[in-house]
Short mmCIF file of C-alpha atoms and ligand atoms in Angstrom, two decimals:
data_model
loop_
_atom_site.label_atom_id
_atom_site.label_comp_id
_atom_site.label_asym_id
_atom_site.label_seq_id
_atom_site.Cartn_x
_atom_site.Cartn_y
_atom_site.Cartn_z
CA MET A 1 0.07 0.01 -0.07
CA TYR A 2 0.90 3.58 -0.50
CA VAL A 3 1.23 5.47 2.72
CA ALA A 4 0.19 9.31 2.02
CA GLY A 5 1.00 10.39 5.47
CA VAL A 6 1.35 9.53 9.04
CA ILE A 7 -1.63 10.57 11.06
CA LYS A 8 -0.94 9.66 14.57
CA GLN A 9 2.38 8.64 16.31
CA THR A 10 3.97 8.68 19.67
CA GLY A 11 7.45 9.93 20.50
CA HIS A 12 9.50 12.46 18.63
CA ILE A 13 10.99 10.39 15.94
CA LYS A 14 10.65 11.98 12.56
CA ILE A 15 9.61 9.75 9.72
CA LYS A 16 9.43 10.34 6.05
CA SER A 17 5.58 10.32 5.71
CA GLN A 18 5.18 9.15 2.16
CA GLY A 19 6.08 5.87 0.36
CA TRP A 20 5.24 2.42 -0.43
CA VAL A 21 5.02 -0.36 2.44
CA LYS A 22 4.90 -3.83 0.90
CA THR A 23 5.76 -6.26 3.58
CA GLN A 24 4.63 -7.12 7.13
CA LYS A 25 8.16 -6.49 8.24
CA SER A 26 7.93 -2.86 7.05
CA ILE A 27 4.72 -2.45 9.00
CA ASP A 28 6.26 -3.92 12.13
CA LYS A 29 9.25 -1.52 11.79
CA LEU A 30 6.77 1.50 11.49
CA VAL A 31 4.98 0.33 14.60
CA SER A 32 8.19 -0.09 16.53
CA THR A 33 9.06 3.55 15.82
CA GLY A 34 5.80 4.79 17.30
CA VAL A 35 3.48 5.10 14.21
CA LEU A 36 -0.08 4.46 15.33
CA GLU A 37 -2.17 5.49 12.26
CA VAL A 38 -1.39 6.15 8.51
CA GLU A 39 -3.40 7.46 5.71
CA ILE A 40 -3.53 5.13 2.49
CA ASP A 41 -3.62 6.45 -1.03
CA PRO A 42 -5.56 3.73 -2.80
CA ASP A 43 -4.83 5.19 -6.25
CA LYS A 44 -1.09 4.40 -5.70
CA THR A 45 -1.68 1.08 -3.98
CA ILE A 46 -0.05 -1.77 -5.90
CA GLN A 47 -2.45 -4.53 -6.90
CA ASN A 48 -1.30 -8.18 -7.29
CA GLY A 49 2.27 -7.19 -7.43
CA GLN A 50 1.64 -4.67 -10.29
CA GLN A 51 1.56 -1.00 -10.03
CA GLN A 52 -1.66 0.35 -11.12
CA GLN A 53 -0.30 3.48 -12.79
CA GLN A 54 2.05 1.84 -15.36
CA GLN A 55 3.41 5.10 -16.72
CA GLN A 56 5.36 5.58 -13.51
CA PRO A 57 8.26 3.24 -12.73
CA PRO A 58 7.89 1.55 -9.43
CA PRO A 59 9.90 3.17 -6.80
CA PRO A 60 12.57 1.32 -4.64
CA ILE A 61 10.02 -0.25 -2.36
CA ASP A 62 9.61 -2.03 0.86
CA GLU A 63 11.75 -0.41 3.28
CA SER A 64 11.51 3.03 1.91
CA ILE A 65 9.68 4.49 4.96
CA PRO A 66 11.71 2.81 7.78
CA GLU A 67 14.93 3.59 5.96
CA THR A 68 14.42 7.32 6.40
CA VAL A 69 13.53 7.14 10.04
CA PHE A 70 15.18 10.11 11.69
CA ASN A 71 18.57 9.04 13.28
CA PRO A 72 20.02 11.54 15.58
CA TRP A 73 23.35 9.74 15.30
CA HIS A 74 23.64 10.12 11.58
CA LYS A 75 26.89 11.99 10.53
CA SER A 76 27.10 13.45 7.15
CA ALA A 77 30.77 14.69 7.74
CA SER A 78 33.75 13.16 9.28
CA ILE A 79 35.09 14.66 12.54
CA GLU A 80 38.30 15.62 10.78
CA SER A 81 36.49 17.68 8.17
CA GLU A 82 34.01 19.07 10.64
CA LEU A 83 36.60 20.17 13.09
CA THR A 84 38.13 22.75 10.86
CA GLN A 85 34.71 24.41 10.12
CA ALA A 86 33.63 24.00 13.73
CA THR A 87 36.66 25.62 15.13
CA LYS A 88 36.15 28.62 12.75
CA LEU A 89 32.49 28.81 13.90
CA TYR A 90 33.42 28.71 17.44
CA ASP A 91 35.95 31.43 17.14
CA GLU A 92 33.46 33.68 15.27
CA ALA A 93 30.72 33.07 17.99
CA LYS A 94 33.30 34.12 20.45
CA THR A 95 34.15 37.44 18.64
CA LEU A 96 30.29 37.95 18.32
CA GLN A 97 29.77 37.58 22.07
CA GLN A 98 32.62 39.90 22.86
CA LYS A 99 31.21 42.51 20.56
CA ALA A 100 27.78 42.22 21.96
CA PHE A 101 28.98 42.97 25.40
CA VAL A 102 30.98 45.97 24.13
CA ASP A 103 27.98 47.30 22.07
CA LEU A 104 25.61 46.90 25.02
CA GLN A 105 28.05 48.54 27.58
CA SER A 106 28.27 51.57 25.24
CA GLY A 107 24.45 51.74 25.20
CA GLY A 108 24.00 50.47 21.58
CA PRO A 109 21.97 47.63 20.35
CA ILE A 110 23.22 44.15 19.56
CA ASN A 111 23.51 42.79 16.17
CA ILE A 112 20.49 40.32 16.12
CA SER A 113 20.92 38.95 12.67
CA ALA A 114 24.58 38.03 13.46
CA PHE A 115 23.35 36.06 16.47
CA LYS A 116 20.72 34.18 14.38
CA GLU A 117 23.38 33.51 11.74
CA THR A 118 25.80 32.07 14.39
CA ALA A 119 23.06 29.88 15.88
CA HIS A 120 22.26 28.69 12.35
CA GLY A 121 25.86 27.84 11.71
CA LEU A 122 26.30 25.97 15.05
CA ILE A 123 23.13 23.96 14.33
CA ASP A 124 24.20 23.10 10.79
CA SER A 125 27.60 21.89 12.23
CA VAL A 126 25.74 19.79 14.96
CA PHE A 127 23.53 18.22 12.31
CA ARG A 128 26.67 17.37 10.07
CA ASN A 129 28.68 15.82 12.99
CA GLN A 130 27.90 16.85 16.50
CA ASP A 131 31.24 15.46 17.79
CA ALA A 132 33.33 18.29 16.50
CA LEU A 133 31.58 21.22 18.32
CA ALA A 134 31.00 18.94 21.39
CA CYS A 135 34.77 18.39 21.35
CA ILE A 136 35.68 21.98 21.15
CA ALA A 137 33.17 22.88 23.90
CA ARG A 138 34.82 20.54 26.23
CA ILE A 139 38.40 21.60 25.57
CA ARG A 140 38.21 25.27 26.58
CA GLU A 141 40.40 28.10 27.82
CA LYS A 142 40.21 28.98 31.49
CA ASP A 143 39.92 32.66 31.23
CA THR A 144 37.06 33.10 28.77
CA TYR A 145 34.28 31.51 30.72
CA LEU A 146 31.76 34.27 30.16
CA LEU A 147 32.12 34.06 26.39
CA GLU A 148 32.50 30.28 25.99
CA HIS A 149 29.80 29.35 28.42
CA SER A 150 26.94 30.78 26.24
CA ILE A 151 28.33 29.28 23.17
CA ASN A 152 28.74 25.89 24.77
CA VAL A 153 25.12 26.03 26.09
CA SER A 154 23.99 26.78 22.61
CA ILE A 155 25.88 23.93 21.22
CA LEU A 156 24.74 21.45 23.85
CA ILE A 157 21.21 22.52 23.72
CA SER A 158 21.22 22.00 19.89
CA ILE A 159 22.64 18.49 20.38
CA PHE A 160 20.05 17.83 23.04
CA ALA A 161 17.10 19.14 20.78
CA LYS A 162 18.31 17.32 17.76
CA HIS A 163 18.15 14.07 19.75
CA MET A 164 14.61 14.76 20.76
CA GLY A 165 13.65 15.23 17.15
CA ILE A 166 12.67 18.83 17.90
CA GLU A 167 11.91 20.81 14.80
CA ARG A 168 14.63 22.95 13.16
CA PRO A 169 12.92 26.36 13.57
CA ILE A 170 12.46 25.57 17.32
CA ILE A 171 16.06 24.51 17.75
CA GLU A 172 17.07 27.87 16.10
CA GLN A 173 15.08 29.83 18.76
CA MET A 174 16.70 27.71 21.39
CA ALA A 175 20.17 28.04 20.30
CA THR A 176 19.68 31.76 19.80
CA GLY A 177 18.26 32.12 23.28
CA ALA A 178 21.10 30.17 24.73
CA LEU A 179 23.62 32.18 23.00
CA LEU A 180 22.18 35.24 24.87
CA HIS A 181 20.99 33.70 28.02
CA ASP A 182 23.54 35.40 30.18
CA ILE A 183 23.87 38.50 28.21
CA GLY A 184 22.15 40.33 31.14
CA LYS A 185 25.59 39.98 32.94
CA VAL A 186 26.68 43.02 31.08
CA HIS A 187 24.83 44.93 33.74
CA ILE A 188 26.41 43.28 36.64
CA PRO A 189 29.59 44.83 38.01
CA ASP A 190 32.90 42.99 37.29
CA SER A 191 33.71 42.89 41.02
CA ILE A 192 30.76 40.36 41.54
CA LEU A 193 31.07 38.72 38.10
CA GLN A 194 34.59 37.83 38.41
CA LYS A 195 34.85 37.30 42.15
CA PRO A 196 36.61 33.97 42.71
CA SER A 197 35.19 33.35 46.25
CA GLN A 198 31.72 32.91 47.32
CA LEU A 199 29.35 35.78 46.80
CA THR A 200 27.78 37.57 49.85
CA LYS A 201 23.97 37.55 50.10
CA ASP A 202 23.75 41.07 48.78
CA GLU A 203 26.10 40.26 45.93
CA PHE A 204 24.12 37.23 45.04
CA GLU A 205 20.93 39.25 44.94
CA VAL A 206 22.59 41.58 42.41
CA MET A 207 23.93 38.56 40.50
CA LYS A 208 20.38 37.06 40.26
CA SER A 209 19.16 40.10 38.37
CA HIS A 210 21.20 39.17 35.25
CA ALA A 211 18.35 36.79 34.17
CA LYS A 212 15.82 39.70 34.29
CA TYR A 213 18.32 41.73 32.21
CA SER A 214 18.64 38.90 29.79
CA PHE A 215 14.92 38.57 29.46
CA ASP A 216 14.49 42.15 28.60
CA ILE A 217 17.35 42.29 26.01
CA VAL A 218 15.98 39.10 24.23
CA LEU A 219 12.53 40.32 24.41
CA GLN A 220 13.39 43.55 22.88
CA ALA A 221 15.44 41.80 20.18
CA GLN A 222 12.19 39.99 19.10
CA LEU A 223 13.84 36.62 18.94
CA GLY A 224 10.67 34.68 19.91
CA LYS A 225 8.94 33.33 22.90
CA ILE A 226 11.24 30.35 23.33
CA ALA A 227 14.40 32.36 23.19
CA THR A 228 13.09 34.98 25.49
CA GLU A 229 12.00 32.36 28.08
CA ILE A 230 15.35 30.57 27.90
CA ALA A 231 17.07 33.99 28.67
CA GLY A 232 14.86 34.82 31.48
CA TYR A 233 13.97 31.45 33.08
CA HIS A 234 17.10 29.39 32.97
CA HIS A 235 17.76 29.68 36.63
CA GLU A 236 14.07 28.73 37.65
CA ARG A 237 13.80 25.31 39.22
CA LEU A 238 10.75 22.87 39.04
CA ASP A 239 9.93 23.21 42.78
CA GLY A 240 9.79 26.96 42.61
CA SER A 241 13.13 27.41 44.47
CA GLY A 242 14.89 29.11 41.44
CA TYR A 243 15.19 32.76 40.53
CA PRO A 244 14.41 35.44 39.50
CA TYR A 245 10.61 34.73 39.32
CA GLY A 246 10.35 31.49 41.37
CA TYR A 247 8.18 29.79 38.77
CA LYS A 248 7.17 26.16 39.25
CA THR A 249 7.19 23.20 36.93
CA ASP A 250 3.78 23.99 35.37
CA GLU A 251 4.80 27.49 34.37
CA LEU A 252 8.08 26.50 32.77
CA SER A 253 8.26 25.12 29.15
CA GLN A 254 10.06 21.98 28.20
CA TYR A 255 12.56 24.19 26.40
CA VAL A 256 13.42 26.22 29.64
CA LYS A 257 13.79 22.92 31.51
CA MET A 258 16.28 21.73 28.95
CA ALA A 259 18.23 24.97 29.23
CA ALA A 260 18.40 24.72 32.92
CA ILE A 261 20.13 21.34 32.66
CA VAL A 262 22.46 22.37 30.07
CA ASP A 263 23.42 25.51 31.82
CA VAL A 264 24.35 23.76 35.08
CA TYR A 265 26.14 20.92 33.28
CA ASP A 266 28.38 23.37 31.48
CA ALA A 267 29.01 25.48 34.55
CA LEU A 268 30.00 22.38 36.51
CA THR A 269 32.25 20.99 33.94
CA ALA A 270 33.95 24.34 33.15
CA GLU A 271 37.52 25.13 33.87
CA ARG A 272 37.98 28.38 35.63
CA ILE A 273 41.14 30.12 36.71
CA TYR A 274 40.20 29.56 40.37
CA LYS A 275 38.42 26.13 40.06
CA VAL A 276 39.11 22.73 38.23
CA GLY A 277 36.17 21.59 36.06
CA MET A 278 34.32 18.47 37.10
CA THR A 279 34.36 15.45 34.95
CA PRO A 280 31.06 14.86 32.99
CA VAL A 281 30.36 11.74 35.17
CA LYS A 282 30.59 13.82 38.37
CA ALA A 283 28.42 16.57 36.77
CA PHE A 284 25.82 14.06 35.76
CA LYS A 285 25.73 12.74 39.30
CA ILE A 286 25.15 16.13 40.79
CA LEU A 287 22.29 16.78 38.19
CA LYS A 288 20.75 13.48 39.11
CA GLU A 289 20.75 14.51 42.81
CA GLY A 290 18.82 17.61 41.77
CA THR A 291 15.87 15.50 40.23
CA PRO A 292 12.92 15.70 40.38
CA HIS A 293 12.88 18.86 42.59
CA HIS A 294 15.20 20.91 40.51
CA TYR A 295 15.38 19.26 37.15
CA ASP A 296 13.17 17.08 34.92
CA THR A 297 14.24 13.41 35.39
CA GLU A 298 13.27 12.24 31.93
CA LEU A 299 15.00 15.26 30.23
CA LEU A 300 18.02 14.69 32.16
CA ASN A 301 18.25 11.11 31.00
CA ILE A 302 17.77 12.17 27.29
CA PHE A 303 20.51 14.62 27.62
CA ILE A 304 22.97 12.21 29.25
CA ASN A 305 22.09 9.83 26.37
CA ALA A 306 22.52 12.48 23.75
CA ILE A 307 26.00 13.67 24.87
CA GLY A 308 27.13 10.36 26.24
CA VAL A 309 28.51 9.39 29.57
CA TYR A 310 31.82 9.98 28.24
CA PRO A 311 31.23 12.81 25.94
CA VAL A 312 33.32 13.63 23.05
CA GLY A 313 36.34 15.65 24.18
CA THR A 314 36.65 13.99 27.58
CA LEU A 315 40.02 13.09 28.75
CA VAL A 316 40.02 9.37 29.73
CA LYS A 317 42.46 6.82 31.01
CA LEU A 318 42.32 3.23 29.56
CA THR A 319 43.03 0.02 31.45
CA SER A 320 46.28 -0.12 29.55
CA GLN A 321 47.15 3.18 31.23
CA ARG A 322 47.03 4.93 28.05
CA VAL A 323 45.62 8.42 28.29
CA GLY A 324 43.61 10.06 25.42
CA ILE A 325 40.59 12.14 24.33
CA VAL A 326 37.37 10.63 23.40
CA CYS A 327 37.08 11.68 19.71
CA ALA A 328 33.93 9.64 18.54
CA SER A 329 30.91 8.42 20.44
CA ASN A 330 29.61 5.07 19.84
CA PRO A 331 25.63 5.12 20.45
CA GLU A 332 25.41 1.28 20.32
CA ALA A 333 27.91 0.93 22.96
CA PRO A 334 28.44 4.19 24.91
CA LEU A 335 31.24 2.75 27.05
CA LYS A 336 33.32 1.91 24.11
CA PRO A 337 33.99 5.19 22.12
CA THR A 338 36.93 5.85 19.96
CA VAL A 339 39.79 7.41 22.00
CA LYS A 340 42.73 9.36 20.52
CA VAL A 341 45.54 8.23 22.80
CA PHE A 342 48.68 10.44 23.27
CA TYR A 343 50.15 9.70 26.72
CA HIS A 344 51.00 6.95 29.07
CA ALA A 345 49.92 7.51 32.66
CA LYS A 346 52.37 4.98 34.26
CA HIS A 347 55.32 5.93 32.38
CA MET A 348 54.35 9.58 32.36
CA HIS A 349 55.42 10.31 28.84
CA TYR A 350 53.78 11.11 25.57
CA VAL A 351 53.16 8.25 23.10
CA GLU A 352 52.54 8.05 19.31
CA VAL A 353 49.04 9.69 18.63
CA LYS A 354 46.71 6.86 17.70
CA ASP A 355 42.94 6.36 17.39
CA VAL A 356 41.71 3.36 19.49
CA ASP A 357 38.24 2.17 18.70
CA LEU A 358 37.26 0.43 21.87
CA SER A 359 34.30 -1.35 20.25
CA ASN A 360 36.72 -3.21 17.88
CA LYS A 361 36.99 -6.76 19.03
CA ARG A 362 40.62 -6.87 18.28
CA VAL A 363 41.39 -3.98 20.60
CA ASP A 364 42.37 -5.33 24.03
CA ASP A 365 41.66 -2.25 26.09
CA SER A 366 38.69 -0.47 27.85
CA LEU A 367 37.79 2.68 29.65
CA GLU A 368 39.11 2.88 33.23
CA ALA A 369 37.97 6.47 34.09
CA ALA A 370 37.52 9.98 33.09
CA ILE A 371 40.37 11.93 34.38
CA LYS A 372 41.30 15.69 34.82
CA PRO A 373 44.26 17.07 32.70
CA GLU A 374 45.68 18.63 35.78
CA GLU A 375 46.42 15.10 37.20
CA PHE A 376 49.24 14.73 34.58
CA SER A 377 49.79 18.37 33.83
CA LEU A 378 48.50 17.94 30.36
CA ASP A 379 47.75 20.93 28.24
CA LEU A 380 44.61 19.79 26.34
CA LEU A 381 44.17 22.86 24.23
CA LYS A 382 47.77 22.63 22.84
CA PHE A 383 47.33 18.97 22.08
CA PHE A 384 43.99 19.80 20.42
CA ARG A 385 45.37 22.46 18.23
CA HIS A 386 48.41 20.28 17.12
CA SER A 387 47.10 16.86 16.93
CA MET A 388 43.29 17.02 16.25
CA LEU A 389 43.00 19.79 13.79
CA PRO A 390 43.72 18.63 10.31
FE1 FE2 B 1 22.66 32.65 34.06
#
């Protein structure tokens, strides 16, 4: 039969909604992806193995619909080729952030179309191969947190949204909102913003107001409801304990709940001049402790699945004591990614750079732990620039 469209389905998986379905196996596949009801076009349905409309050649049949099932792990570019482009995009995004801060400080408007364009570029890269930007977002400079954090949140929320099958125009609003979610910090004094020690109660009150400023800036920029809410509500918590408005779960959209998770994850894993970044595993643990009162449990699970327990860009030690950076995720076996090894933990010296695919049966090695670069005085940024960029 010829399926003219999917009428009812569960979940977020996107399916090409037109095509011939000729076998029970194909029907089963559709059902397993959540399709509940389809519309049949009787004119195009094939009778007795013959296509009724002879003038048109029969299409490649049977699996045509299930084959086009949306696969969030699909990569249309290799990490090597994508890294060059992703690095350029990331640097451009940083320049844009810097410029926006200067523009606002001098009382001028921000360049809205440039932010939209940047979000576009980041999402395109995420859809080609999310590993490239994910890797760059993990390996960061210590002194540019304010600039890099918003870009990283934008990248991570795009990866997150892609995995949920959220439509592209919505992802664009989410990514743009994420790029500007902390822009209100432009109105917070540097003495508070850059303070390495804990803020006093009064200082924290001032700090909290950045979300209100962000809300106003994004609202004025007319970037849409989703972007505005992400800017204003990313510090709200499901039980109403967040700030600045104290909204509860029913008052917060799914997009805001996603932003809250990503924002905290990136803050926890960030390297700062005065603090060592947490490993992703530790950050996930802390986020889990915050469910369900602060963060949405189901969304957190999807996020962890989307970026992986050992996200690309994470420094890991293998049981062979070799140390390397996770350079490709493995959705079928999340604990067996590909690792670019370059150091030996026991012998404490660099080794020949090599890609080790832990899912390869001939590779007699496995993940031991995520480690911090400080443990071996490794300069990841330097390694990344010299060994990972083509
Ligand atoms: Fe914030």
